[in-house]
Amino acid sequence: MTPPRPPYAIGIDTRATTLREADHLLQALAAELALPEDVFGCTHLVRDGRPRVVLSLAADAEPVLRTAQDRLTPQGYDVLDGAPDAVGRAVLFPGAAGLTGALTLAELLARTAIDEVTVLGTPDAPSPDTLLVTREHVRPQWRDGRLVLTAMPAAGGTLVPFEDPDPTPCCADH
């Protein structure tokens, strides 16, 4: 059982307009700020007249986020208390750095903050011994306070995360 979502969060409004851009920015900021591994970093799609991707950082220790806020504000980022919504897409989370190659769902759940894995198009929970091929791109989402990874069936009875690390842009072939 993993701990609940950390109680302290900040939102970081950036100029990012794509998830890929926001992912890279979030990872760069985490490195620059030397954030501990127990910090959650999420992306949030915002459509309020200026569509964009807002970042959030959440932690158990408020001082970690206050330090981040103090360092990000002078760089021109709008930093606000709280996440923009409760359904962020996690890029940074405890155990995320070790998600490479393939591992069983039991290993995934034991090593990370992910609470549950669901399989697209199936009502039943997958077997804990099912192999997940990470493709080095695992992006669970918050649902009702739980971090849930949506996966889809792949070759050889394995699963892969639903989100493709290299999606084909719409209309790429015409």
PDB file of C-alpha atoms in Angstrom:
ATOM      1  CA  MET A   1       0.000   0.000   0.000  1.00  0.00           C
ATOM      2  CA  THR A   2       1.424   3.364  -1.000  1.00  0.00           C
ATOM      3  CA  PRO A   3       0.951   6.598   0.912  1.00  0.00           C
ATOM      4  CA  PRO A   4      -1.787   9.033  -0.118  1.00  0.00           C
ATOM      5  CA  ARG A   5      -1.033  12.059  -2.264  1.00  0.00           C
ATOM      6  CA  PRO A   6       1.190  14.542  -0.416  1.00  0.00           C
ATOM      7  CA  PRO A   7      -0.681  17.346   1.344  1.00  0.00           C
ATOM      8  CA  TYR A   8       1.344  20.268  -0.024  1.00  0.00           C
ATOM      9  CA  ALA A   9       1.256  21.275  -3.683  1.00  0.00           C
ATOM     10  CA  ILE A  10       2.163  24.175  -5.930  1.00  0.00           C
ATOM     11  CA  GLY A  11       1.101  24.885  -9.491  1.00  0.00           C
ATOM     12  CA  ILE A  12       3.592  26.208 -12.027  1.00  0.00           C
ATOM     13  CA  ASP A  13       2.132  27.991 -15.032  1.00  0.00           C
ATOM     14  CA  THR A  14       4.594  27.774 -17.882  1.00  0.00           C
ATOM     15  CA  ARG A  15       4.490  28.464 -21.595  1.00  0.00           C
ATOM     16  CA  ALA A  16       4.336  24.735 -22.374  1.00  0.00           C
ATOM     17  CA  THR A  17       1.656  23.821 -24.889  1.00  0.00           C
ATOM     18  CA  THR A  18       2.347  20.097 -25.363  1.00  0.00           C
ATOM     19  CA  LEU A  19       2.689  17.197 -22.952  1.00  0.00           C
ATOM     20  CA  ARG A  20       6.116  16.342 -24.348  1.00  0.00           C
ATOM     21  CA  GLU A  21       7.352  19.884 -23.779  1.00  0.00           C
ATOM     22  CA  ALA A  22       5.863  19.911 -20.264  1.00  0.00           C
ATOM     23  CA  ASP A  23       7.433  16.516 -19.431  1.00  0.00           C
ATOM     24  CA  HIS A  24      10.888  17.747 -20.431  1.00  0.00           C
ATOM     25  CA  LEU A  25      10.443  21.002 -18.540  1.00  0.00           C
ATOM     26  CA  LEU A  26       9.246  19.200 -15.414  1.00  0.00           C
ATOM     27  CA  GLN A  27      12.218  16.835 -15.496  1.00  0.00           C
ATOM     28  CA  ALA A  28      14.640  19.729 -16.082  1.00  0.00           C
ATOM     29  CA  LEU A  29      13.162  21.735 -13.203  1.00  0.00           C
ATOM     30  CA  ALA A  30      13.318  18.722 -10.885  1.00  0.00           C
ATOM     31  CA  ALA A  31      17.019  18.326 -11.680  1.00  0.00           C
ATOM     32  CA  GLU A  32      17.711  22.055 -11.349  1.00  0.00           C
ATOM     33  CA  LEU A  33      15.889  22.225  -8.017  1.00  0.00           C
ATOM     34  CA  ALA A  34      17.439  18.920  -6.826  1.00  0.00           C
ATOM     35  CA  LEU A  35      14.020  17.685  -5.765  1.00  0.00           C
ATOM     36  CA  PRO A  36      13.958  14.553  -3.615  1.00  0.00           C
ATOM     37  CA  GLU A  37      12.568  11.365  -5.173  1.00  0.00           C
ATOM     38  CA  ASP A  38       9.443  11.464  -3.007  1.00  0.00           C
ATOM     39  CA  VAL A  39       8.140  14.588  -4.760  1.00  0.00           C
ATOM     40  CA  PHE A  40       5.300  14.118  -7.232  1.00  0.00           C
ATOM     41  CA  GLY A  41       5.485  16.149 -10.447  1.00  0.00           C
ATOM     42  CA  CYS A  42       2.401  16.249 -12.662  1.00  0.00           C
ATOM     43  CA  THR A  43       1.098  17.835 -15.825  1.00  0.00           C
ATOM     44  CA  HIS A  44      -2.391  19.311 -16.079  1.00  0.00           C
ATOM     45  CA  LEU A  45      -4.213  20.301 -19.263  1.00  0.00           C
ATOM     46  CA  VAL A  46      -5.774  23.743 -18.845  1.00  0.00           C
ATOM     47  CA  ARG A  47      -8.342  25.088 -21.304  1.00  0.00           C
ATOM     48  CA  ASP A  48      -9.401  28.489 -20.029  1.00  0.00           C
ATOM     49  CA  GLY A  49      -9.073  30.631 -23.147  1.00  0.00           C
ATOM     50  CA  ARG A  50      -5.316  30.027 -23.275  1.00  0.00           C
ATOM     51  CA  PRO A  51      -4.834  26.262 -23.735  1.00  0.00           C
ATOM     52  CA  ARG A  52      -1.640  25.081 -22.089  1.00  0.00           C
ATOM     53  CA  VAL A  53      -0.058  22.497 -19.834  1.00  0.00           C
ATOM     54  CA  VAL A  54       0.446  23.569 -16.222  1.00  0.00           C
ATOM     55  CA  LEU A  55       2.833  21.711 -13.931  1.00  0.00           C
ATOM     56  CA  SER A  56       2.383  20.826 -10.292  1.00  0.00           C
ATOM     57  CA  LEU A  57       4.733  19.635  -7.585  1.00  0.00           C
ATOM     58  CA  ALA A  58       3.435  17.896  -4.475  1.00  0.00           C
ATOM     59  CA  ALA A  59       5.374  16.852  -1.379  1.00  0.00           C
ATOM     60  CA  ASP A  60       4.918  15.845   2.236  1.00  0.00           C
ATOM     61  CA  ALA A  61       7.259  18.641   3.345  1.00  0.00           C
ATOM     62  CA  GLU A  62       6.031  22.163   2.663  1.00  0.00           C
ATOM     63  CA  PRO A  63       9.568  23.688   2.921  1.00  0.00           C
ATOM     64  CA  VAL A  64      10.661  21.732  -0.176  1.00  0.00           C
ATOM     65  CA  LEU A  65       7.910  23.412  -2.196  1.00  0.00           C
ATOM     66  CA  ARG A  66       8.463  26.854  -0.691  1.00  0.00           C
ATOM     67  CA  THR A  67      12.124  26.621  -1.734  1.00  0.00           C
ATOM     68  CA  ALA A  68      11.047  25.579  -5.241  1.00  0.00           C
ATOM     69  CA  GLN A  69       8.594  28.483  -5.374  1.00  0.00           C
ATOM     70  CA  ASP A  70      11.273  30.943  -4.229  1.00  0.00           C
ATOM     71  CA  ARG A  71      13.609  29.736  -6.994  1.00  0.00           C
ATOM     72  CA  LEU A  72      11.020  29.523  -9.797  1.00  0.00           C
ATOM     73  CA  THR A  73       9.264  32.867  -9.337  1.00  0.00           C
ATOM     74  CA  PRO A  74      12.367  34.962 -10.250  1.00  0.00           C
ATOM     75  CA  GLN A  75      12.666  32.870 -13.439  1.00  0.00           C
ATOM     76  CA  GLY A  76       9.318  34.269 -14.610  1.00  0.00           C
ATOM     77  CA  TYR A  77       7.075  31.329 -13.736  1.00  0.00           C
ATOM     78  CA  ASP A  78       3.683  31.998 -12.182  1.00  0.00           C
ATOM     79  CA  VAL A  79       3.724  29.803  -9.079  1.00  0.00           C
ATOM     80  CA  LEU A  80       0.505  29.337  -7.155  1.00  0.00           C
ATOM     81  CA  ASP A  81      -0.521  27.429  -4.032  1.00  0.00           C
ATOM     82  CA  GLY A  82      -2.140  24.112  -4.889  1.00  0.00           C
ATOM     83  CA  ALA A  83      -2.403  22.013  -8.026  1.00  0.00           C
ATOM     84  CA  PRO A  84      -4.705  23.218 -10.814  1.00  0.00           C
ATOM     85  CA  ASP A  85      -6.892  20.113 -10.427  1.00  0.00           C
ATOM     86  CA  ALA A  86      -6.958  16.696  -8.734  1.00  0.00           C
ATOM     87  CA  VAL A  87      -6.401  14.577 -11.855  1.00  0.00           C
ATOM     88  CA  GLY A  88      -2.806  15.321 -12.832  1.00  0.00           C
ATOM     89  CA  ARG A  89      -0.736  13.055 -15.045  1.00  0.00           C
ATOM     90  CA  ALA A  90       2.318  11.994 -13.028  1.00  0.00           C
ATOM     91  CA  VAL A  91       5.747  12.333 -14.633  1.00  0.00           C
ATOM     92  CA  LEU A  92       7.724  12.354 -11.382  1.00  0.00           C
ATOM     93  CA  PHE A  93       6.721  10.047  -8.548  1.00  0.00           C
ATOM     94  CA  PRO A  94       8.482   7.759  -6.078  1.00  0.00           C
ATOM     95  CA  GLY A  95       9.998   4.866  -8.010  1.00  0.00           C
ATOM     96  CA  ALA A  96       9.584   6.431 -11.473  1.00  0.00           C
ATOM     97  CA  ALA A  97      13.329   6.537 -12.157  1.00  0.00           C
ATOM     98  CA  GLY A  98      13.579   2.741 -11.936  1.00  0.00           C
ATOM     99  CA  LEU A  99      10.846   2.047 -14.495  1.00  0.00           C
ATOM    100  CA  THR A 100      12.897   0.755 -17.400  1.00  0.00           C
ATOM    101  CA  GLY A 101      12.621  -2.406 -19.435  1.00  0.00           C
ATOM    102  CA  ALA A 102      10.017  -4.927 -18.338  1.00  0.00           C
ATOM    103  CA  LEU A 103       8.736  -5.908 -14.902  1.00  0.00           C
ATOM    104  CA  THR A 104       5.735  -7.664 -13.438  1.00  0.00           C
ATOM    105  CA  LEU A 105       2.805  -5.650 -12.190  1.00  0.00           C
ATOM    106  CA  ALA A 106       3.563  -6.920  -8.680  1.00  0.00           C
ATOM    107  CA  GLU A 107       7.073  -5.455  -8.970  1.00  0.00           C
ATOM    108  CA  LEU A 108       5.697  -2.188 -10.365  1.00  0.00           C
ATOM    109  CA  LEU A 109       3.259  -1.783  -7.480  1.00  0.00           C
ATOM    110  CA  ALA A 110       5.863  -2.738  -4.856  1.00  0.00           C
ATOM    111  CA  ARG A 111       8.590  -0.404  -6.194  1.00  0.00           C
ATOM    112  CA  THR A 112       6.584   2.713  -7.027  1.00  0.00           C
ATOM    113  CA  ALA A 113       3.860   5.021  -5.758  1.00  0.00           C
ATOM    114  CA  ILE A 114       1.448   3.591  -8.341  1.00  0.00           C
ATOM    115  CA  ASP A 115      -1.596   2.195  -6.536  1.00  0.00           C
ATOM    116  CA  GLU A 116      -3.326   0.329  -9.336  1.00  0.00           C
ATOM    117  CA  VAL A 117      -3.022  -0.830 -12.943  1.00  0.00           C
ATOM    118  CA  THR A 118      -6.085  -1.030 -15.174  1.00  0.00           C
ATOM    119  CA  VAL A 119      -6.222  -2.480 -18.673  1.00  0.00           C
ATOM    120  CA  LEU A 120      -8.019  -0.526 -21.354  1.00  0.00           C
ATOM    121  CA  GLY A 121     -11.182  -2.284 -22.493  1.00  0.00           C
ATOM    122  CA  THR A 122     -11.291  -4.875 -19.706  1.00  0.00           C
ATOM    123  CA  PRO A 123     -13.278  -4.723 -16.484  1.00  0.00           C
ATOM    124  CA  ASP A 124     -11.061  -7.139 -14.550  1.00  0.00           C
ATOM    125  CA  ALA A 125      -7.824  -6.343 -12.765  1.00  0.00           C
ATOM    126  CA  PRO A 126      -4.761  -7.829 -14.487  1.00  0.00           C
ATOM    127  CA  SER A 127      -2.818 -10.624 -12.826  1.00  0.00           C
ATOM    128  CA  PRO A 128       0.102  -9.453 -10.640  1.00  0.00           C
ATOM    129  CA  ASP A 129       2.475 -11.685 -12.639  1.00  0.00           C
ATOM    130  CA  THR A 130       1.601  -9.961 -15.948  1.00  0.00           C
ATOM    131  CA  LEU A 131       4.659  -8.387 -17.548  1.00  0.00           C
ATOM    132  CA  LEU A 132       4.611  -4.633 -18.262  1.00  0.00           C
ATOM    133  CA  VAL A 133       6.998  -3.383 -20.949  1.00  0.00           C
ATOM    134  CA  THR A 134       7.585   0.190 -19.779  1.00  0.00           C
ATOM    135  CA  ARG A 135       9.031   1.683 -22.976  1.00  0.00           C
ATOM    136  CA  GLU A 136      10.698   4.014 -20.433  1.00  0.00           C
ATOM    137  CA  HIS A 137       7.501   6.107 -20.468  1.00  0.00           C
ATOM    138  CA  VAL A 138       5.111   5.456 -17.578  1.00  0.00           C
ATOM    139  CA  ARG A 139       2.553   8.201 -16.933  1.00  0.00           C
ATOM    140  CA  PRO A 140      -0.079   7.226 -14.346  1.00  0.00           C
ATOM    141  CA  GLN A 141      -2.887   9.628 -13.478  1.00  0.00           C
ATOM    142  CA  TRP A 142      -4.497  10.619 -10.204  1.00  0.00           C
ATOM    143  CA  ARG A 143      -8.028   9.219  -9.815  1.00  0.00           C
ATOM    144  CA  ASP A 144      -9.892   9.700  -6.558  1.00  0.00           C
ATOM    145  CA  GLY A 145      -6.633  10.255  -4.676  1.00  0.00           C
ATOM    146  CA  ARG A 146      -5.006   7.112  -6.116  1.00  0.00           C
ATOM    147  CA  LEU A 147      -2.246   6.927  -8.717  1.00  0.00           C
ATOM    148  CA  VAL A 148      -3.569   4.684 -11.522  1.00  0.00           C
ATOM    149  CA  LEU A 149      -1.685   3.457 -14.585  1.00  0.00           C
ATOM    150  CA  THR A 150      -3.777   2.595 -17.612  1.00  0.00           C
ATOM    151  CA  ALA A 151      -2.168  -0.100 -19.751  1.00  0.00           C
ATOM    152  CA  MET A 152      -3.120  -1.894 -22.939  1.00  0.00           C
ATOM    153  CA  PRO A 153      -2.470  -5.406 -24.231  1.00  0.00           C
ATOM    154  CA  ALA A 154       0.681  -5.944 -26.277  1.00  0.00           C
ATOM    155  CA  ALA A 155       2.491  -8.803 -28.014  1.00  0.00           C
ATOM    156  CA  GLY A 156       3.113 -12.034 -26.142  1.00  0.00           C
ATOM    157  CA  GLY A 157       0.543 -11.456 -23.417  1.00  0.00           C
ATOM    158  CA  THR A 158       2.399  -8.436 -22.061  1.00  0.00           C
ATOM    159  CA  LEU A 159       1.076  -4.973 -21.299  1.00  0.00           C
ATOM    160  CA  VAL A 160       2.395  -1.530 -22.223  1.00  0.00           C
ATOM    161  CA  PRO A 161       1.427   1.838 -20.760  1.00  0.00           C
ATOM    162  CA  PHE A 162      -1.481   3.308 -22.710  1.00  0.00           C
ATOM    163  CA  GLU A 163       0.377   6.543 -23.424  1.00  0.00           C
ATOM    164  CA  ASP A 164       2.791   6.110 -26.328  1.00  0.00           C
ATOM    165  CA  PRO A 165       6.205   7.751 -25.787  1.00  0.00           C
ATOM    166  CA  ASP A 166       6.421   8.696 -29.493  1.00  0.00           C
ATOM    167  CA  PRO A 167       2.900   9.340 -30.758  1.00  0.00           C
ATOM    168  CA  THR A 168       2.333   9.899 -34.463  1.00  0.00           C
ATOM    169  CA  PRO A 169       0.969  13.407 -34.984  1.00  0.00           C
ATOM    170  CA  CYS A 170      -2.504  13.599 -36.464  1.00  0.00           C
ATOM    171  CA  CYS A 171      -2.471  13.747 -40.253  1.00  0.00           C
ATOM    172  CA  ALA A 172       1.290  12.949 -40.371  1.00  0.00           C
ATOM    173  CA  ASP A 173       0.881  10.950 -43.544  1.00  0.00           C
ATOM    174  CA  HIS A 174      -0.988  13.516 -45.616  1.00  0.00           C
TER     175      HIS A 174
END
